[in-house]
Amino acid sequence: DAKTTQPPSMDCAEGRAANLPCNHSTISGNEYVYWYRQIHSQGPQYIIHGLKNNETNEMASLIITEDRKSSTLILPHATLRDTAVYYCIVRSYSGAGSYQLTFGKGTKLSVIP
Amino acid sequence: EPEVTQTPSHQVTQMGQEVILRCVPISNHLYFYWYRQILGQKVEFLVSFYNNEISEKSEIFDDQFSVERPDGSNFTLKIRSTKLEDSAMYFCASRPPGLPFTDTQYFGPGTRLTVL
């Protein structure tokens, strides 16, 4: 799996958009970008994933650059409950295998009132 | 919305004792996982389980660890002789069958294991 690089921490004002970057310059063609978050020692929570197109769901949007070497997770209106560690994970899929997730240190997002 | 559940939420044990951590994965999921997180450190993969057998395990998952799916709903992690360094949060996760994109894992709330 490709290595990812994320800033260790970020602040965001409540109600504003939080934009969390992730660099995955060695990503290969069959690798997806996944985002999970962990709120204060709770179990990690799936947010969103994508291959090359931008994706949006009820939680967030994922913007992947055309060359796929980086991506940005966008929380459109951050709330205090979005304070968490956000993990960007690159995973391949070839139809078989157990596909354990490899977590890095992530970005600690602090939403400030 | 279905969710992964884990019991107990907190387990305190003496060094050398056996512990069993229990998980109930989401009912139609076929892949099951255990991860652990030592306080202040990264979430680490321990083991994955599919079709009633271990499919992958990490170096952490040594002979003192075992997993079992004793019935159609529970998935357990046993530590035979606990050590101080086994103190951690243990997370169970499950993944639905399938499609190429559904590598989404759903995590339980965790069990905090404290070894004294």
Tab-separated table of C-alpha atoms in Angstrom:
chain	number	residue	atom	x	y	z
A	1	ASP	CA	0.000	0.000	0.000
A	2	ALA	CA	1.148	3.522	-0.767
A	3	LYS	CA	2.471	5.665	2.048
A	4	THR	CA	0.458	8.691	3.095
A	5	THR	CA	1.536	11.975	4.663
A	6	GLN	CA	-0.775	14.126	6.761
A	7	PRO	CA	-0.170	17.203	8.916
A	8	PRO	CA	-0.101	16.218	12.582
A	9	SER	CA	-2.687	18.775	13.644
A	10	MET	CA	-5.113	21.406	12.398
A	11	ASP	CA	-7.589	23.828	13.897
A	12	CYS	CA	-10.911	24.850	12.421
A	13	ALA	CA	-13.511	27.322	13.613
A	14	GLU	CA	-16.901	25.894	14.359
A	15	GLY	CA	-19.265	26.274	11.408
A	16	ARG	CA	-16.465	26.693	8.908
A	17	ALA	CA	-15.284	24.121	6.404
A	18	ALA	CA	-12.467	21.873	7.546
A	19	ASN	CA	-10.095	20.885	4.760
A	20	LEU	CA	-7.776	18.028	5.660
A	21	PRO	CA	-4.994	17.288	3.173
A	22	CYS	CA	-3.315	13.985	2.467
A	23	ASN	CA	-0.346	13.308	0.252
A	24	HIS	CA	-0.061	9.899	-1.417
A	25	SER	CA	2.400	10.551	-4.203
A	26	THR	CA	3.253	6.859	-4.734
A	27	ILE	CA	-0.345	5.727	-5.157
A	28	SER	CA	-0.890	3.176	-7.899
A	29	GLY	CA	-3.779	2.781	-10.286
A	30	ASN	CA	-5.739	0.191	-8.322
A	31	GLU	CA	-5.444	1.863	-4.934
A	32	TYR	CA	-8.342	3.593	-3.255
A	33	VAL	CA	-8.136	6.473	-0.810
A	34	TYR	CA	-10.054	5.878	2.433
A	35	TRP	CA	-10.718	8.266	5.267
A	36	TYR	CA	-11.532	7.189	8.799
A	37	ARG	CA	-11.690	9.184	11.998
A	38	GLN	CA	-11.315	8.358	15.665
A	39	ILE	CA	-13.068	10.422	18.266
A	40	HIS	CA	-11.201	10.267	21.562
A	41	SER	CA	-10.361	6.557	21.945
A	42	GLN	CA	-13.599	5.372	20.370
A	43	GLY	CA	-13.440	2.863	17.533
A	44	PRO	CA	-12.381	4.289	14.182
A	45	GLN	CA	-15.288	5.407	12.051
A	46	TYR	CA	-15.448	5.151	8.275
A	47	ILE	CA	-16.046	8.478	6.543
A	48	ILE	CA	-15.611	8.157	2.797
A	49	HIS	CA	-13.496	6.604	0.081
A	50	GLY	CA	-12.712	7.177	-3.592
A	51	LEU	CA	-10.623	6.002	-6.510
A	52	LYS	CA	-10.262	8.974	-8.832
A	53	ASN	CA	-13.543	10.841	-8.936
A	54	ASN	CA	-14.604	13.272	-6.270
A	55	GLU	CA	-17.030	11.748	-3.816
A	56	THR	CA	-19.620	13.168	-1.449
A	57	ASN	CA	-21.757	11.619	1.235
A	58	GLU	CA	-23.711	12.846	4.209
A	59	MET	CA	-20.555	13.246	6.279
A	60	ALA	CA	-17.977	14.733	3.955
A	61	SER	CA	-16.582	15.320	0.497
A	62	LEU	CA	-13.414	13.822	-0.913
A	63	ILE	CA	-11.484	15.702	-3.553
A	64	ILE	CA	-8.784	13.710	-5.348
A	65	THR	CA	-6.365	15.534	-7.636
A	66	GLU	CA	-6.255	14.537	-11.267
A	67	ASP	CA	-2.847	12.900	-10.863
A	68	ARG	CA	-4.162	11.138	-7.705
A	69	LYS	CA	-1.080	12.093	-5.749
A	70	SER	CA	-3.027	13.959	-3.113
A	71	SER	CA	-6.510	14.345	-1.751
A	72	THR	CA	-8.500	16.582	0.567
A	73	LEU	CA	-11.242	15.606	2.948
A	74	ILE	CA	-13.761	18.383	3.400
A	75	LEU	CA	-16.122	18.646	6.345
A	76	PRO	CA	-18.399	21.408	5.057
A	77	HIS	CA	-19.619	22.818	8.375
A	78	ALA	CA	-17.431	21.592	11.186
A	79	THR	CA	-18.982	21.123	14.609
A	80	LEU	CA	-17.383	20.491	17.981
A	81	ARG	CA	-18.295	16.813	17.554
A	82	ASP	CA	-15.971	16.631	14.546
A	83	THR	CA	-12.957	17.054	16.828
A	84	ALA	CA	-11.071	13.824	16.208
A	85	VAL	CA	-8.010	12.241	14.636
A	86	TYR	CA	-8.526	11.806	10.899
A	87	TYR	CA	-6.724	9.031	9.058
A	88	CYS	CA	-6.042	8.914	5.330
A	89	ILE	CA	-5.401	5.311	4.224
A	90	VAL	CA	-4.544	4.056	0.766
A	91	ARG	CA	-5.670	0.530	0.002
A	92	SER	CA	-5.544	-1.688	-3.027
A	93	TYR	CA	-8.232	-4.159	-3.931
A	94	SER	CA	-7.780	-7.163	-6.114
A	95	GLY	CA	-10.796	-9.226	-5.125
A	96	ALA	CA	-9.222	-11.430	-2.498
A	97	GLY	CA	-7.554	-11.043	0.839
A	98	SER	CA	-8.487	-9.723	4.207
A	99	TYR	CA	-7.379	-6.132	3.676
A	100	GLN	CA	-6.467	-5.035	7.106
A	101	LEU	CA	-6.190	-1.304	7.551
A	102	THR	CA	-2.827	0.257	8.309
A	103	PHE	CA	-3.293	3.367	10.419
A	104	GLY	CA	-0.743	6.121	10.566
A	105	LYS	CA	-0.695	8.941	13.075
A	106	GLY	CA	-3.355	10.934	11.216
A	107	THR	CA	-4.307	14.575	11.642
A	108	LYS	CA	-5.703	15.730	14.940
A	109	LEU	CA	-8.474	18.182	14.030
A	110	SER	CA	-9.565	20.542	16.755
A	111	VAL	CA	-12.802	22.411	16.107
A	112	ILE	CA	-12.785	25.619	18.070
A	113	PRO	CA	-15.967	27.389	19.262
B	1	GLU	CA	-28.370	1.254	11.884
B	2	PRO	CA	-26.592	-2.022	12.674
B	3	GLU	CA	-23.371	-1.736	14.629
B	4	VAL	CA	-20.537	-3.802	16.009
B	5	THR	CA	-20.786	-4.346	19.754
B	6	GLN	CA	-18.061	-5.348	22.196
B	7	THR	CA	-18.086	-6.605	25.760
B	8	PRO	CA	-16.895	-5.825	28.309
B	9	SER	CA	-16.160	-2.156	27.875
B	10	HIS	CA	-13.383	-2.389	30.472
B	11	GLN	CA	-11.556	-5.478	31.727
B	12	VAL	CA	-9.051	-5.463	34.534
B	13	THR	CA	-6.945	-8.563	35.046
B	14	GLN	CA	-3.837	-9.756	36.801
B	15	MET	CA	-0.700	-10.526	34.847
B	16	GLY	CA	-0.662	-14.157	33.762
B	17	GLN	CA	-4.431	-14.522	33.722
B	18	GLU	CA	-6.468	-15.459	30.675
B	19	VAL	CA	-8.946	-12.989	29.228
B	20	ILE	CA	-11.584	-13.310	26.548
B	21	LEU	CA	-12.790	-10.248	24.724
B	22	ARG	CA	-16.098	-10.570	22.950
B	23	CYS	CA	-17.482	-8.986	19.829
B	24	VAL	CA	-20.740	-9.243	17.937
B	25	PRO	CA	-20.085	-8.198	14.330
B	26	ILE	CA	-22.765	-6.861	12.022
B	27	SER	CA	-24.932	-9.792	11.053
B	28	ASN	CA	-24.375	-10.106	7.293
B	29	HIS	CA	-20.647	-9.384	7.449
B	30	LEU	CA	-18.179	-12.103	6.597
B	31	TYR	CA	-14.765	-10.646	7.440
B	32	PHE	CA	-13.793	-9.991	11.028
B	33	TYR	CA	-10.821	-8.220	12.544
B	34	TRP	CA	-9.136	-7.399	15.804
B	35	TYR	CA	-7.014	-4.303	16.238
B	36	ARG	CA	-5.415	-2.842	19.313
B	37	GLN	CA	-4.311	0.620	20.365
B	38	ILE	CA	-1.881	1.135	23.178
B	39	LEU	CA	-2.517	4.443	24.912
B	40	GLY	CA	-1.174	7.321	22.840
B	41	GLN	CA	-0.082	5.096	19.966
B	42	LYS	CA	-1.403	4.079	16.571
B	43	VAL	CA	-4.167	1.597	15.907
B	44	GLU	CA	-2.467	-1.703	15.041
B	45	PHE	CA	-3.828	-4.693	13.149
B	46	LEU	CA	-3.785	-7.996	15.004
B	47	VAL	CA	-5.703	-10.561	13.000
B	48	SER	CA	-8.328	-11.086	10.341
B	49	PHE	CA	-10.774	-13.986	10.178
B	50	TYR	CA	-12.823	-15.302	7.288
B	51	ASN	CA	-14.684	-18.519	6.649
B	52	ASN	CA	-13.896	-19.798	10.144
B	53	GLU	CA	-10.172	-19.436	9.885
B	54	ILE	CA	-7.468	-16.854	10.294
B	55	SER	CA	-6.704	-15.219	6.969
B	56	GLU	CA	-3.913	-12.903	8.097
B	57	LYS	CA	-2.161	-12.026	11.308
B	58	SER	CA	0.462	-9.560	12.370
B	59	GLU	CA	3.677	-10.127	14.268
B	60	ILE	CA	1.891	-8.995	17.410
B	61	PHE	CA	-0.501	-11.932	17.178
B	62	ASP	CA	1.732	-14.550	18.735
B	63	ASP	CA	0.907	-17.891	20.343
B	64	GLN	CA	-0.682	-16.303	23.378
B	65	PHE	CA	-3.487	-14.946	21.195
B	66	SER	CA	-6.303	-16.892	19.607
B	67	VAL	CA	-9.571	-16.052	17.912
B	68	GLU	CA	-12.764	-17.983	17.574
B	69	ARG	CA	-16.235	-17.665	16.177
B	70	PRO	CA	-18.001	-20.057	18.566
B	71	ASP	CA	-21.465	-19.520	17.112
B	72	GLY	CA	-23.139	-17.572	14.350
B	73	SER	CA	-22.885	-14.229	16.059
B	74	ASN	CA	-19.913	-13.924	18.428
B	75	PHE	CA	-16.267	-13.355	17.571
B	76	THR	CA	-13.790	-13.640	20.419
B	77	LEU	CA	-10.176	-12.766	21.112
B	78	LYS	CA	-8.459	-14.792	23.817
B	79	ILE	CA	-5.203	-13.834	25.460
B	80	ARG	CA	-3.932	-16.892	27.332
B	81	SER	CA	-1.447	-15.381	29.748
B	82	THR	CA	-1.678	-11.635	29.873
B	83	LYS	CA	1.367	-9.412	30.163
B	84	LEU	CA	1.621	-5.831	31.300
B	85	GLU	CA	2.264	-4.756	27.724
B	86	ASP	CA	-1.077	-6.202	26.608
B	87	SER	CA	-2.786	-3.260	28.274
B	88	ALA	CA	-4.539	-1.468	25.429
B	89	MET	CA	-7.847	-0.738	23.762
B	90	TYR	CA	-8.917	-3.683	21.645
B	91	PHE	CA	-11.196	-2.977	18.716
B	92	CYS	CA	-13.225	-5.480	16.786
B	93	ALA	CA	-14.241	-4.679	13.222
B	94	SER	CA	-16.256	-6.355	10.515
B	95	ARG	CA	-16.545	-5.918	6.791
B	96	PRO	CA	-19.375	-6.832	4.441
B	97	PRO	CA	-18.863	-9.283	1.602
B	98	GLY	CA	-17.854	-8.242	-1.565
B	99	LEU	CA	-18.033	-5.707	-4.157
B	100	PRO	CA	-14.714	-4.275	-5.268
B	101	PHE	CA	-15.172	-1.008	-3.414
B	102	THR	CA	-16.588	-2.161	-0.111
B	103	ASP	CA	-13.386	-2.380	1.818
B	104	THR	CA	-15.176	-0.449	4.513
B	105	GLN	CA	-14.667	-1.760	7.994
B	106	TYR	CA	-17.052	-1.045	10.820
B	107	PHE	CA	-15.479	-0.817	14.237
B	108	GLY	CA	-16.863	-1.528	17.641
B	109	PRO	CA	-16.468	0.825	20.609
B	110	GLY	CA	-13.562	-1.150	22.006
B	111	THR	CA	-12.633	-2.971	25.169
B	112	ARG	CA	-10.104	-1.340	27.430
B	113	LEU	CA	-7.868	-4.052	28.854
B	114	THR	CA	-5.823	-3.189	31.910
B	115	VAL	CA	-3.246	-5.728	33.065
B	116	LEU	CA	-1.964	-5.224	36.605
